[in-house]
Short mmCIF file of C-alpha atoms in Angstrom, two decimals:
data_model
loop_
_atom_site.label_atom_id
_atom_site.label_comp_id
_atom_site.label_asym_id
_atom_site.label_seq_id
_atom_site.Cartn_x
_atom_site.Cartn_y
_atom_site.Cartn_z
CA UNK A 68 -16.63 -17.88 -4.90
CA UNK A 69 -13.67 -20.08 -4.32
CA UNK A 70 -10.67 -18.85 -2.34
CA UNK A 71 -8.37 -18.49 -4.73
CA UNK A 72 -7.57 -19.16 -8.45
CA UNK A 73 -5.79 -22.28 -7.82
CA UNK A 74 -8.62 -23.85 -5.57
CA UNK A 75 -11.34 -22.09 -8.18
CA UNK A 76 -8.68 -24.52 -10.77
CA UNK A 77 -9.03 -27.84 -8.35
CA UNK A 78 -12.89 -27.23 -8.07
CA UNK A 79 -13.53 -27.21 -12.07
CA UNK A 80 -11.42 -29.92 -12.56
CA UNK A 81 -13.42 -31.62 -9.61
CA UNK A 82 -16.86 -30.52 -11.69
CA UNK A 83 -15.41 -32.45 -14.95
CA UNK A 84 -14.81 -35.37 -13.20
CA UNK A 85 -18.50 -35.29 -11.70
CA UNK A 86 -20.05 -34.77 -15.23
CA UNK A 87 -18.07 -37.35 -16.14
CA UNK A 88 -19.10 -40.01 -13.93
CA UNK A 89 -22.59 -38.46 -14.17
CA UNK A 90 -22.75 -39.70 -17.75
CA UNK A 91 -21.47 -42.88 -17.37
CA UNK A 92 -23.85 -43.89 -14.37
CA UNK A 93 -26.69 -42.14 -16.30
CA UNK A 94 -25.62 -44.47 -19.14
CA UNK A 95 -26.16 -47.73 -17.08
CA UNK A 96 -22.57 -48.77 -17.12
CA UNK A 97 -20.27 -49.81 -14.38
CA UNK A 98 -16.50 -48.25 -14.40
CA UNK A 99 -15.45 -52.18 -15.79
CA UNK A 100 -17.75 -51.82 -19.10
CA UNK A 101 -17.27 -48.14 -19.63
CA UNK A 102 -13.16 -48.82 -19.33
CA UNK A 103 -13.68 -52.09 -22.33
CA UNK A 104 -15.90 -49.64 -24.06
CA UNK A 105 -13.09 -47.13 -24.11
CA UNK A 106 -10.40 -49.54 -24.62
CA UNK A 107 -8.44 -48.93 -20.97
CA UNK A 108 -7.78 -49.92 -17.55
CA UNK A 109 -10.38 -49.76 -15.22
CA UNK A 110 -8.26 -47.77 -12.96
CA UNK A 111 -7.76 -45.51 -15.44
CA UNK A 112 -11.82 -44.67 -15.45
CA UNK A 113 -11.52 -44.09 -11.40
CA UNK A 114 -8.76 -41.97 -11.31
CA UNK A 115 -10.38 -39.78 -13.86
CA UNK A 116 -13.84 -39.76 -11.87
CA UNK A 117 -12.04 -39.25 -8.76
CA UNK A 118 -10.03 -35.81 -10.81
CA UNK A 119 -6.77 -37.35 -9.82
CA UNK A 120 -6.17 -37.77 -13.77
CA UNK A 121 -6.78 -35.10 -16.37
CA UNK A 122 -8.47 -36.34 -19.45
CA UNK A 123 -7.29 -35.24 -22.94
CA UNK A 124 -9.87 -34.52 -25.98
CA UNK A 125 -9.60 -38.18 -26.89
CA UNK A 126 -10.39 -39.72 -23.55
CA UNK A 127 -13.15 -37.63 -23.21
CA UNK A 128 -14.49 -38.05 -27.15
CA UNK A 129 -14.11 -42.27 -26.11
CA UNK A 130 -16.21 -41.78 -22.92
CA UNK A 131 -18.94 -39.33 -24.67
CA UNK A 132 -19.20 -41.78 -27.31
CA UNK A 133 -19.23 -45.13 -24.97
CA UNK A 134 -22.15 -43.47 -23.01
CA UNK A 135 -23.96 -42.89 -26.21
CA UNK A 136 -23.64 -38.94 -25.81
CA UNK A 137 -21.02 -37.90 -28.46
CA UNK A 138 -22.78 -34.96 -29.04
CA UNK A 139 -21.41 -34.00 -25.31
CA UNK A 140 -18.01 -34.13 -26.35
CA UNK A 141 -16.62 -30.62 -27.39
CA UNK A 142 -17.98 -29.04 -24.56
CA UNK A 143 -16.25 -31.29 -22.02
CA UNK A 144 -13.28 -30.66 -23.66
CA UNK A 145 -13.21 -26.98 -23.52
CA UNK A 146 -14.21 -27.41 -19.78
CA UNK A 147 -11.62 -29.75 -19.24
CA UNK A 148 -8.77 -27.43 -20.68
CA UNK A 149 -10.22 -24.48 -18.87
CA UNK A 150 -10.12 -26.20 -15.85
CA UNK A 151 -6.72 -26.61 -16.42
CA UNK A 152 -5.75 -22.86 -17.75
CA UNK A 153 -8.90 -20.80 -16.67
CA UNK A 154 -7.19 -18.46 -14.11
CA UNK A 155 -4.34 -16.47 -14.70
CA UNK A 156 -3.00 -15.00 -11.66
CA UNK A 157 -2.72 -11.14 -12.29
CA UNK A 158 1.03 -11.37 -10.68
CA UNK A 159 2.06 -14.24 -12.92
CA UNK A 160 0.77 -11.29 -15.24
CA UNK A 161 2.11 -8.33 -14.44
CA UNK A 162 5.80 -10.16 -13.31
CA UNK A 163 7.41 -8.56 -16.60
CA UNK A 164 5.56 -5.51 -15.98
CA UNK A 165 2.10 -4.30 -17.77
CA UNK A 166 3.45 -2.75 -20.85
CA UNK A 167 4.44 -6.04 -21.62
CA UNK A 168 0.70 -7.56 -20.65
CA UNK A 169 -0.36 -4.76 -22.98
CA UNK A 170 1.63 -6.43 -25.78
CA UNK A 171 0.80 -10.22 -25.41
CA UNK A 172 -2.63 -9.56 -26.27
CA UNK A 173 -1.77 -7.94 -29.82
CA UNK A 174 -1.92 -11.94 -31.54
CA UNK A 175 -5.40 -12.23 -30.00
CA UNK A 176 -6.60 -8.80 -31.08
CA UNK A 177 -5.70 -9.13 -34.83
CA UNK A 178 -7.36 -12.91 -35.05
CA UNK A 179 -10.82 -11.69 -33.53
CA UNK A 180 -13.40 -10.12 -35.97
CA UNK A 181 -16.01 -9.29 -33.73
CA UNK A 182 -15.55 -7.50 -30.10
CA UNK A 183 -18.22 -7.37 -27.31
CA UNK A 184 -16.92 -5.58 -24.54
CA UNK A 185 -18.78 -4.54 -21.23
CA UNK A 186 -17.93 -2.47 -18.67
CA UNK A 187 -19.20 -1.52 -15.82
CA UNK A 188 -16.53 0.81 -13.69
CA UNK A 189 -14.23 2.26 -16.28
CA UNK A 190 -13.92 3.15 -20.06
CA UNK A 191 -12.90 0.09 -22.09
CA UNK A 192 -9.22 -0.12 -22.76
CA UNK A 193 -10.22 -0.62 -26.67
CA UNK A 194 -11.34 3.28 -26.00
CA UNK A 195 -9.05 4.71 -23.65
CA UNK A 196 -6.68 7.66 -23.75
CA UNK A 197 -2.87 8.04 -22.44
CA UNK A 198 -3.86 9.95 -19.86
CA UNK A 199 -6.63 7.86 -18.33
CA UNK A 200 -5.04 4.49 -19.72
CA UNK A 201 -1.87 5.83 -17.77
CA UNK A 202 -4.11 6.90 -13.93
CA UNK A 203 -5.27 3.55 -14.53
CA UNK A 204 -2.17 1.54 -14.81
CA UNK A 205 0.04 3.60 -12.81
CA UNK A 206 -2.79 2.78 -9.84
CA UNK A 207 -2.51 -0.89 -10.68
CA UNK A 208 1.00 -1.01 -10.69
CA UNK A 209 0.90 0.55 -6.97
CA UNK A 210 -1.70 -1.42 -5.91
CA UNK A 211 -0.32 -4.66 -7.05
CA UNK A 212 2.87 -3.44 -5.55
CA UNK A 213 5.18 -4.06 -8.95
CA UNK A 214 9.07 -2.74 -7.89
CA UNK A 215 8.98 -0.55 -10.95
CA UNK A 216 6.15 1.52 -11.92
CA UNK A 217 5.36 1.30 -16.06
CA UNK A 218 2.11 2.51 -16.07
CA UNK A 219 2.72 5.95 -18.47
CA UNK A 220 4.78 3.11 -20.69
CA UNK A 221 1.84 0.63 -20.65
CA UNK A 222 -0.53 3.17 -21.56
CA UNK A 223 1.42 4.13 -24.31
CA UNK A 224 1.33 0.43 -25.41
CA UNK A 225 -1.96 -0.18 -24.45
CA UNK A 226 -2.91 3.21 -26.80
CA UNK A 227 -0.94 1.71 -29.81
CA UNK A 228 -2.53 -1.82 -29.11
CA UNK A 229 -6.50 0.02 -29.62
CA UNK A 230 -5.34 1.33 -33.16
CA UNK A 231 -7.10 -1.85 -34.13
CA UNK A 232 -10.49 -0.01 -34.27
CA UNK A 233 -9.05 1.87 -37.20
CA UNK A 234 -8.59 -1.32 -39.42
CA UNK A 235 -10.28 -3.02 -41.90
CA UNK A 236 -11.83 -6.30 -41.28
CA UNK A 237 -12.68 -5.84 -37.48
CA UNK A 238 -16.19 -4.45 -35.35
CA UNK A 239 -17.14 -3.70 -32.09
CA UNK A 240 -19.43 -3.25 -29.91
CA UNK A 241 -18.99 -1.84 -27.01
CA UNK A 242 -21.12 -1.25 -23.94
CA UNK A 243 -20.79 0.94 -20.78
CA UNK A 244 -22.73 1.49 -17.92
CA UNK A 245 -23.10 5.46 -16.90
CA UNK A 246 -21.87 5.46 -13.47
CA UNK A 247 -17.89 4.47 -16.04
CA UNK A 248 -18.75 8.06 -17.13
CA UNK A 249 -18.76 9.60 -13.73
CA UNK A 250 -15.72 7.57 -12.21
CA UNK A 251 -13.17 9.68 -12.16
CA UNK A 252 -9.65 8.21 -13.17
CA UNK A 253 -6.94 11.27 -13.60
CA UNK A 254 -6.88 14.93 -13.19
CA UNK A 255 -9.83 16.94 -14.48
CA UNK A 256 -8.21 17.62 -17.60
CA UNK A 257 -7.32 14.22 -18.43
CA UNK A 258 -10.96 12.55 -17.31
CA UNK A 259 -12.29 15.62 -19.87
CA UNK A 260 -10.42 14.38 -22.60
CA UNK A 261 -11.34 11.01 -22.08
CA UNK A 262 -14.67 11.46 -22.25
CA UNK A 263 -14.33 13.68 -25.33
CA UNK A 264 -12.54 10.97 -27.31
CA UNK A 265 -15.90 8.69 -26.14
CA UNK A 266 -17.69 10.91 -28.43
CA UNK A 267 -15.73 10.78 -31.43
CA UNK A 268 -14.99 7.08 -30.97
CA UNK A 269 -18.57 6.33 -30.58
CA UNK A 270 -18.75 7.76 -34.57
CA UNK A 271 -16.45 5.64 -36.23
CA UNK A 272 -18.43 3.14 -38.91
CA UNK A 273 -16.51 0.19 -36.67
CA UNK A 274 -17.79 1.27 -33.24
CA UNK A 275 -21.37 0.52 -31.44
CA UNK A 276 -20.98 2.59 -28.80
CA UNK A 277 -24.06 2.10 -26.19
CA UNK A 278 -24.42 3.49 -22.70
CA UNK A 279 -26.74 2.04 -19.92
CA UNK A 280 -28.46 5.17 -18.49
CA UNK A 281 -28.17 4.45 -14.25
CA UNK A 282 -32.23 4.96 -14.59
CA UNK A 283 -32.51 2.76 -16.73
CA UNK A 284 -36.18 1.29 -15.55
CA UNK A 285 -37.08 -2.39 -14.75
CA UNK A 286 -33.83 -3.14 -15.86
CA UNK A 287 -33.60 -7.30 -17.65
CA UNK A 288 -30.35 -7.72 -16.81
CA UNK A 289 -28.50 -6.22 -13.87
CA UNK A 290 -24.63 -5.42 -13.96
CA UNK A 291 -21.81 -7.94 -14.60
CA UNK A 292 -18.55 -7.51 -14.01
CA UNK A 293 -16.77 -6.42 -16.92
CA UNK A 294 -16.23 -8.80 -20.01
CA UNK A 295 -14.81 -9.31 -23.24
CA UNK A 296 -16.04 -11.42 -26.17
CA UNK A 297 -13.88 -12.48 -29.01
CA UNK A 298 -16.35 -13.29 -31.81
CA UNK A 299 -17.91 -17.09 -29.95
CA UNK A 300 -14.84 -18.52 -29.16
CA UNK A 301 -13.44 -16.89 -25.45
CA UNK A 302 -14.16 -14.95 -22.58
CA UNK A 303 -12.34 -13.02 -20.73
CA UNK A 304 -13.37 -12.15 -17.31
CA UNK A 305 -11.53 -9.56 -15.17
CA UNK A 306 -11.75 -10.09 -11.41
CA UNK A 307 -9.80 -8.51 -8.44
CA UNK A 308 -7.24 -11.20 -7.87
CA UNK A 309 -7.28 -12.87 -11.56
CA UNK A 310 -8.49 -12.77 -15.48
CA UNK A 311 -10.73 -15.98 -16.04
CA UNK A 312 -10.50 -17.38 -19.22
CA UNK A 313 -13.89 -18.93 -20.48
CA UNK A 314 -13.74 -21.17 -23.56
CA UNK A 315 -16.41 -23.69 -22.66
CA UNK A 316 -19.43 -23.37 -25.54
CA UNK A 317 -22.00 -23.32 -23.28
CA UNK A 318 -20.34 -20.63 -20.99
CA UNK A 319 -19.44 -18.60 -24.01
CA UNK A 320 -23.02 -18.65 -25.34
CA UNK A 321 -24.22 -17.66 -21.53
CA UNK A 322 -22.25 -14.41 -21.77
CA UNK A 323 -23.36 -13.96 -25.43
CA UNK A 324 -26.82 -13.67 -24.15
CA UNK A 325 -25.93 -11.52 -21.16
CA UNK A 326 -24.82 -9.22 -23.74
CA UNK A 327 -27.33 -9.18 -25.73
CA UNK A 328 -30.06 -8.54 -23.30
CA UNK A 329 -27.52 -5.83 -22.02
CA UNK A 330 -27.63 -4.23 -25.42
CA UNK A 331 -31.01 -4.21 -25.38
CA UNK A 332 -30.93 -1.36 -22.22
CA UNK A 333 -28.53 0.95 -23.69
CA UNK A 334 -29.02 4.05 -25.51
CA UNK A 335 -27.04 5.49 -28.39
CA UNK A 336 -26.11 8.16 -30.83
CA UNK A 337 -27.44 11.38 -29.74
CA UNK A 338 -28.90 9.74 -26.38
CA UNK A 339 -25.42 8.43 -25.31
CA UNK A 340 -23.60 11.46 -26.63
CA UNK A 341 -26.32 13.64 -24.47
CA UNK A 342 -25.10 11.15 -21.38
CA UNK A 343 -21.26 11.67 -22.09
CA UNK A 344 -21.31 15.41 -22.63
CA UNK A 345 -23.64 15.67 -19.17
CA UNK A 346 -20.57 13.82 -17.89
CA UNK A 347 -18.02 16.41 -19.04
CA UNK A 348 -19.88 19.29 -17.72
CA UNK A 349 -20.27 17.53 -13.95
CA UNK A 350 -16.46 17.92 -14.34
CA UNK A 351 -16.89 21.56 -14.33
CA UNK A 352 -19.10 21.91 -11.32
#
């Protein structure tokens, strides 16, 4: 894994420029003919190879096309802009605090139909309550060393935000590994509650709930870190140090399948009820 966001930033730039000049040697041209082709400066074709210049949708639709690979196009493009936009620091973030990161999402939220979450640590935030929403962020905020503390007001955001799986027009589906059932985020009282609003969330016509027994024999697929998938269009990735954005088709499609197969290994209705209520009563031992 690269060393940091920015450097993770440099290096998929770096891989754009390689497919790039990939194509162009794979189509038997020299930088001369694919720069006439294109309808530039020859430089202009080695500063792109060399990732010292960006390439916008329409350089990148001329050199596709010029190599005879036009099909190619729109997923260079969404690997270009990622490359430029695909990390975003958690501390460029959190700078106007996290019940504001709570909020910027809300645009995002209402536009997506579809929702595939995964988690493998913690309840999803789609399905969290106050109290463990505000252990959560309040632990964040302490860790990430934020002057002032919001955490009780970002759950309180981040509780209005999840009304969305009460309206029309939206799904989701929603995965968890057990071993989020047994990590304890809270007081007793609050992780109980949590895990009791699992159950009646997991009923709503909207909701898939499904939870990966930690048994769970010759598993296909073994556990991610936790993602989010709106309808086929983005990714979002949460890390330690950053949230990667994934818009590439290809990339998208590759975590489409992950979650798939991950569906495939999860129980639900009574059998993921049976897991969460085991899960309240280890509370109580």
């Amino acid at each position: 894994m690269p060393e940091s966001p920015s450097s993770s930033a440099q290096a998929a730039r770096e891989a754009v420029a390689r497919r790039l000049r990939t194509m162009r040697k794979s189509a038997g041209l020299t930088v001369t003919e694919l720069a006439d082709r294109c309808g530039w400066h020859h430089a202009k074709t080695s500063r792109i190879e060399n990732g010292h210049t960006a390439p916008n949708a329409t350089d990148i639709r001329r050199w596709a096309a010029a190599c005879g690979q036009p099909q190619d196009a729109d997923d260079l493009i969404a690997q270009s802009l990622n490359a430029e936009s695909m990390y975003r620091e958690w501390r460029e973030q959190i700078r106007a605090g996290l019940r504001q990161l709570q909020e910027s999402v809300i645009d995002l939220y209402q536009q997506t139909e579809l929702f595939r979450v995964y988690s493998t640590t913690m309840v999803p935030g789609l399905l969290q309550t106050e109290g463990y929403a505000a252990a959560l962020l309040s632990a964040i905020a302490d860790f990430r060393q934020i002057p002032v503390n919001d955490g009780p007001e970002a759950a309180t955001a981040r509780v209005e935000r999840s009304r969305i799986i009460h309206q029309a027009g939206h799904r989701f589906v929603i995965l968890i590994e057990e071993a989020a059932l047994r990590y304890q985020l809270g007081d007793g009282d609050a992780m109980a509650a949590q895990l009791g609003h699992l159950l009646a969330a997991g009923a709503l016509p909207a909701v898939s709930l499904g939870v990966i027994p930690a048994a769970t024999p010759d598993r296909r697929m073994w556990p991610q870190e936790t993602f989010h998938v709106y309808d086929d269009r983005m990714v979002s990735v949460e890390l330690l140090s950053a949230e990667v954005t994934v818009t590439q088709p290809s990339e998208v499609a590759q975590y489409v399948a992950a979650f798939e197969r991950l569906r495939t290994m999860a129980v639900y209705g009574a059998e993921a009820r049976a897991l969460i209520v085991r899960a309240i009563d280890a509370l109580t031992c």
